[in-house]
Amino acid sequence: MMDQDPKSTGSTTAIEHRSFARIGFLGNPSDVYFGRTISFTIGNFWASVKLEPSEHLVIKPHPFHDLVQFNSLDHLVNRLGNEGYYGGVRLLMAICKVFRNYCKDNAIQLHQRNFTLSYDTNIPRQTGLSGSSAIVSAALSCLLDFYNVRHLIKLQVRPNLVLNAEKELGIVAGLQDRVAQVYGGLVHMDFSKEHMDKLGHGIYTPMDISLLPPLHLIYAENPSDSGKVHSRVRQRWLDGDEMIIKSMEEVGNLAEEGRTALLEKDHSKLVQLMNRNFDLRRKMFGDECLGAMNIEMVEVARRIGAASKFTGSGGAVVVFCPEGPSQVKLLEEECRKTGFILEPVKIAPSCLNDSDIQSLG
């Protein structure tokens, strides 16, 4: 989402962009296995990045997420236990490096003026809502405008830049989240091997957000059990494990069936597809890998007859109550009992402007 006046895209005024949390609706995690997915951005949570022209190039630490001053040793240790070692500074540095190298490799001239980058985010940690990539995506948008190169870097390529910045830091992920956040709104994505080999990216098709039924989000305030066991699914897929290959193929096909179900407003089909998506993930990854708390979030919704699945790889769950408000009331009660947070999903519409659409060619 653009927060600045389009006329101020030169390099003399402050530029600010938001990038929203995303929900993987159907087909995940097949995006890293040449599959297909449907995802959308939500207005419930976002990251924002501000770029201000300055004499030196400065990456500003966040006063909370990059805390370096503590009341005591105990405070430091507790803080690391809850928040981990990493804030957003490293993400901003990584996208600056990837952006500059991409421009250099593609003969895109950049002016020599400097800037200060700062960020903020309200995306809950470890909830599988793509908090890290939201910061990177918002920062990339600021850089595109500061250097006035939005029209020179294709929209389809930008998710790769976001992912490459995260890969710099050892973050293992696929393109799905970055596509959703770069495009905004509801997007169908086809990552078939043919497209990935030939184009270096998938085929991304925006869809009308009004096709989505009312949805809810369940997450935990302190996601302590997010599945600590390292998954061997990727290696098994590479080794030709027939069960993994067939299951992942079926997961990708769910997105194709989901696109038809959305277009036809076939909500009973959506219920089946969402539940099947989670069941296939559970079959491939196993309960120990998924984590007891994550599984319980899914089960809470299923106990009252709602459809549910992970938004990402765990930490939060997207829920569809096909029976409407009365079923939502039951879900609210179940979440109260179990201590989970429940809120209605607010769909964030597409954030593309004329320059973005022009870059599609």
XYZ file of C-alpha atoms in Angstrom, residues 120-336:
217
model
C 7.657 -0.634 12.504
C 5.484 -3.732 12.615
C 2.467 -5.060 14.492
C 2.524 -8.538 12.913
C 2.623 -11.037 15.817
C 5.827 -13.064 15.954
C 5.962 -16.750 15.000
C 2.392 -16.807 13.742
C 3.080 -17.857 10.150
C 1.764 -14.513 8.863
C 4.974 -13.511 7.046
C 6.233 -10.804 9.375
C 9.823 -10.834 8.104
C 8.962 -10.676 4.426
C 6.495 -7.843 5.117
C 9.363 -5.671 6.392
C 11.525 -6.579 3.380
C 8.693 -6.016 0.902
C 7.840 -2.583 2.339
C 11.532 -1.599 2.269
C 11.849 -2.681 -1.377
C 8.899 -0.448 -2.281
C 10.637 2.508 -0.613
C 13.850 1.844 -2.554
C 11.969 1.568 -5.859
C 10.487 5.030 -5.306
C 13.599 6.689 -3.856
C 15.629 5.681 -6.894
C 12.632 6.089 -9.252
C 13.077 2.616 -10.793
C 9.656 1.096 -10.142
C 8.977 0.953 -13.904
C 12.346 -0.772 -14.555
C 11.999 -3.733 -12.174
C 9.210 -6.067 -13.239
C 6.492 -6.785 -10.737
C 6.938 -10.552 -11.222
C 10.642 -10.269 -10.313
C 10.182 -8.310 -7.089
C 9.095 -11.315 -4.956
C 12.401 -12.988 -5.966
C 14.314 -9.960 -4.632
C 12.442 -10.154 -1.321
C 13.114 -13.898 -1.071
C 16.793 -13.450 -2.000
C 17.204 -10.890 0.798
C 15.813 -13.425 3.274
C 18.001 -16.197 1.835
C 21.005 -13.942 2.570
C 20.082 -14.384 6.228
C 19.513 -18.135 6.083
C 15.720 -17.839 6.136
C 14.280 -20.870 4.317
C 11.047 -20.072 2.478
C 9.211 -20.076 -0.854
C 7.901 -17.367 -3.156
C 4.226 -17.547 -2.146
C 4.344 -15.055 0.748
C 6.450 -12.546 -1.176
C 4.124 -12.670 -4.197
C 1.090 -12.061 -1.973
C 2.762 -9.078 -0.306
C 4.171 -7.526 -3.476
C 0.855 -7.820 -5.355
C -1.574 -7.421 -2.446
C -5.159 -8.660 -2.453
C -6.088 -12.186 -3.546
C -3.647 -13.942 -5.883
C -3.556 -17.336 -7.601
C 0.018 -18.520 -8.200
C 1.332 -21.236 -10.494
C 4.915 -22.306 -9.723
C 5.132 -25.131 -12.265
C 8.674 -26.233 -13.119
C 8.206 -25.133 -16.713
C 7.458 -21.531 -15.654
C 10.147 -21.428 -12.964
C 12.840 -22.767 -15.336
C 11.860 -20.585 -18.283
C 10.918 -17.319 -16.547
C 12.621 -17.551 -13.144
C 9.241 -16.935 -11.498
C 5.691 -18.264 -11.519
C 2.526 -17.066 -13.234
C 0.639 -14.790 -10.839
C -3.052 -13.998 -11.403
C -4.835 -11.432 -9.192
C -8.420 -12.346 -8.266
C -11.343 -10.289 -6.972
C -11.219 -10.162 -3.144
C -15.033 -10.163 -3.000
C -14.900 -13.855 -4.002
C -13.671 -14.760 -0.498
C -16.270 -15.715 2.124
C -16.046 -14.259 5.682
C -12.993 -15.802 7.372
C -11.468 -15.758 10.853
C -7.956 -15.952 12.232
C -6.886 -17.940 15.298
C -3.470 -17.432 16.873
C -1.763 -17.738 20.249
C -0.410 -14.788 22.202
C 2.716 -16.773 23.169
C 3.365 -19.354 20.432
C 5.806 -21.376 22.537
C 5.175 -24.722 20.843
C 5.520 -24.024 17.153
C 6.900 -27.416 16.207
C 10.559 -27.694 17.098
C 11.453 -30.809 15.108
C 13.261 -30.252 11.834
C 11.259 -31.552 8.865
C 12.707 -34.074 6.409
C 9.922 -33.542 3.866
C 12.110 -31.555 1.463
C 14.828 -34.196 1.447
C 12.309 -37.005 1.019
C 10.783 -35.150 -1.942
C 14.230 -34.724 -3.509
C 14.921 -38.424 -2.890
C 11.793 -39.373 -4.846
C 9.594 -40.497 -1.916
C 6.361 -41.469 -3.696
C 4.007 -40.567 -0.813
C 5.525 -37.074 -0.462
C 5.555 -36.408 -4.225
C 1.920 -37.516 -4.695
C 0.689 -35.693 -1.583
C 2.454 -32.449 -2.541
C 0.983 -32.701 -6.037
C -2.475 -33.076 -4.516
C -1.856 -30.054 -2.255
C -1.052 -27.949 -5.339
C -4.178 -29.210 -7.093
C -6.282 -27.970 -4.155
C -5.462 -24.395 -5.218
C -6.751 -25.146 -8.723
C -9.974 -26.613 -7.353
C -10.135 -23.694 -4.912
C -9.997 -21.135 -7.699
C -13.014 -22.796 -9.345
C -14.856 -23.044 -6.005
C -14.265 -19.335 -5.304
C -15.440 -18.288 -8.765
C -18.538 -20.461 -8.425
C -19.127 -19.430 -4.766
C -19.138 -23.142 -3.859
C -18.592 -22.786 -0.116
C -19.161 -26.438 0.754
C -16.312 -27.302 -1.631
C -14.077 -24.710 0.057
C -14.680 -26.414 3.421
C -13.506 -29.746 1.980
C -10.458 -28.208 0.312
C -9.281 -26.289 3.395
C -9.577 -29.357 5.609
C -7.890 -31.580 3.041
C -5.006 -29.111 2.770
C -4.263 -29.436 6.487
C -4.781 -33.211 6.535
C -2.221 -33.657 3.746
C 0.278 -31.413 5.538
C -0.184 -33.420 8.728
C 0.282 -36.704 6.853
C 3.553 -35.496 5.268
C 5.121 -33.595 8.170
C 3.814 -35.521 11.211
C 2.466 -34.231 14.541
C 5.837 -33.824 16.216
C 6.978 -31.464 13.483
C 3.729 -29.464 13.412
C 3.563 -28.943 17.183
C 0.753 -29.720 19.638
C -0.410 -26.095 20.015
C -0.690 -25.627 16.252
C -2.710 -28.817 15.871
C -4.996 -27.761 18.736
C -5.757 -24.457 16.946
C -6.980 -26.426 13.929
C -8.944 -28.874 16.117
C -10.673 -26.042 18.028
C -12.300 -24.928 14.770
C -13.065 -28.432 13.592
C -14.812 -29.292 16.866
C -17.591 -26.850 15.975
C -17.754 -27.981 12.331
C -15.700 -25.172 10.798
C -12.979 -25.614 8.163
C -9.436 -24.749 9.248
C -5.814 -24.903 8.131
C -2.484 -23.210 8.794
C -1.998 -19.722 7.390
C 1.648 -20.631 6.777
C 3.827 -23.249 8.400
C 2.196 -22.923 11.825
C 1.492 -20.350 14.530
C -1.884 -19.224 13.190
C -4.922 -20.802 11.573
C -7.438 -19.497 9.022
C -11.032 -20.587 9.688
C -14.185 -20.635 7.592
C -17.536 -21.009 9.376
C -19.931 -22.031 6.568
C -22.966 -21.859 8.881
C -22.412 -18.168 9.555
C -22.713 -16.040 12.759
C -24.142 -18.798 14.988
C -21.119 -20.996 14.234
C -18.765 -18.042 14.781
C -20.299 -17.646 18.275
C -19.451 -21.282 19.033
C -15.914 -20.689 17.753
C -15.544 -17.633 20.002
C -16.545 -19.752 23.000
C -14.076 -22.537 22.101
C -11.249 -20.021 21.691
C -12.095 -18.433 25.059
